[in-house]
């Protein structure tokens, strides 16, 4: 990203940022709606590979934090099932 773009984003208001992100999300949704099953599968494979690489590069502390968050999320889901 250019320095000018970074400066412009640093100066934007929260409303402008939200608008920019909403447009980006809409463009992504449109692209996904038009992609073939093969393209979708390829995109998901790439996402999975990146996740594996990120996890492989992480420290034990990051791994423990991630596992703790997963455990907490699972507990909350079970509580929601019991209560709901």
CSV table of C-alpha atoms in Angstrom, one decimal:
chain,number,residue,atom,x,y,z
A,1,UNK,CA,0.0,0.0,0.0
A,2,UNK,CA,1.3,3.4,-0.8
A,3,UNK,CA,2.2,5.9,1.9
A,4,UNK,CA,-0.5,8.3,0.6
A,5,UNK,CA,-3.2,5.6,0.9
A,6,UNK,CA,-2.1,4.9,4.5
A,7,UNK,CA,-2.2,8.6,5.4
A,8,UNK,CA,-5.7,8.9,3.8
A,9,UNK,CA,-7.0,5.9,5.8
A,10,UNK,CA,-5.4,7.3,9.0
A,11,UNK,CA,-7.4,10.5,8.5
A,12,UNK,CA,-10.8,9.0,7.6
A,13,UNK,CA,-13.7,9.1,10.0
A,14,UNK,CA,-15.2,6.0,11.5
A,15,UNK,CA,-18.2,6.5,9.2
A,16,UNK,CA,-16.0,6.7,6.1
A,17,UNK,CA,-14.1,3.6,7.2
A,18,UNK,CA,-17.3,1.7,7.8
A,19,UNK,CA,-18.6,2.7,4.4
A,20,UNK,CA,-15.3,1.7,2.7
A,21,UNK,CA,-15.4,-1.7,4.4
A,22,UNK,CA,-19.0,-2.2,3.5
A,23,UNK,CA,-18.3,-1.6,-0.2
A,24,UNK,CA,-15.3,-4.0,0.0
A,25,UNK,CA,-17.6,-6.7,1.6
A,26,UNK,CA,-20.2,-6.2,-1.1
A,27,UNK,CA,-17.6,-6.6,-3.8
A,28,UNK,CA,-16.3,-9.8,-2.1
A,29,UNK,CA,-19.8,-11.2,-1.9
A,30,UNK,CA,-20.4,-10.4,-5.6
A,31,UNK,CA,-17.2,-12.2,-6.6
A,32,UNK,CA,-18.1,-15.2,-4.5
A,33,UNK,CA,-21.6,-15.4,-5.9
A,34,UNK,CA,-20.1,-15.5,-9.4
A,35,UNK,CA,-17.4,-18.0,-8.8
A,36,UNK,CA,-17.6,-21.7,-10.0
A,37,UNK,CA,-17.4,-24.6,-7.5
A,38,UNK,CA,-13.9,-25.3,-8.6
A,39,UNK,CA,-12.9,-21.6,-7.9
A,40,UNK,CA,-14.6,-21.8,-4.5
A,41,UNK,CA,-12.8,-25.0,-3.6
A,42,UNK,CA,-9.5,-23.5,-4.7
A,43,UNK,CA,-10.1,-20.4,-2.6
A,44,UNK,CA,-11.0,-22.6,0.5
A,45,UNK,CA,-7.8,-24.7,0.0
A,46,UNK,CA,-5.7,-21.6,-0.1
A,47,UNK,CA,-7.4,-20.2,3.0
A,48,UNK,CA,-6.8,-23.5,4.9
A,49,UNK,CA,-3.1,-23.5,3.8
A,50,UNK,CA,-2.6,-20.0,5.1
A,51,UNK,CA,-4.2,-20.9,8.4
A,52,UNK,CA,-1.9,-23.9,8.7
A,53,UNK,CA,1.2,-21.8,7.9
A,54,UNK,CA,0.1,-19.1,10.4
A,55,UNK,CA,-0.4,-21.7,13.1
A,56,UNK,CA,2.9,-23.4,12.3
A,57,UNK,CA,4.7,-20.1,12.8
A,58,UNK,CA,3.0,-19.3,16.0
A,59,UNK,CA,4.6,-19.5,19.5
A,60,UNK,CA,3.4,-21.8,22.2
A,61,UNK,CA,1.8,-18.8,23.9
A,62,UNK,CA,-0.2,-18.0,20.8
A,63,UNK,CA,-1.2,-21.7,20.4
A,64,UNK,CA,-2.4,-21.9,24.0
A,65,UNK,CA,-4.3,-18.6,23.6
A,66,UNK,CA,-6.0,-20.0,20.5
A,67,UNK,CA,-6.9,-23.2,22.2
A,68,UNK,CA,-8.2,-21.4,25.2
A,69,UNK,CA,-10.5,-19.3,23.0
A,70,UNK,CA,-11.7,-22.4,21.2
A,71,UNK,CA,-12.5,-24.1,24.6
A,72,UNK,CA,-14.4,-21.0,25.8
A,73,UNK,CA,-16.4,-20.8,22.6
A,74,UNK,CA,-17.3,-24.5,22.9
A,75,UNK,CA,-18.4,-24.0,26.5
A,76,UNK,CA,-20.6,-21.0,25.5
A,77,UNK,CA,-22.2,-23.1,22.7
A,78,UNK,CA,-23.0,-25.9,25.1
A,79,UNK,CA,-24.6,-23.5,27.5
A,80,UNK,CA,-26.7,-22.0,24.7
A,81,UNK,CA,-27.9,-25.4,23.8
A,82,UNK,CA,-28.8,-26.3,27.4
A,83,UNK,CA,-30.5,-23.0,28.0
A,84,UNK,CA,-32.1,-22.6,24.6
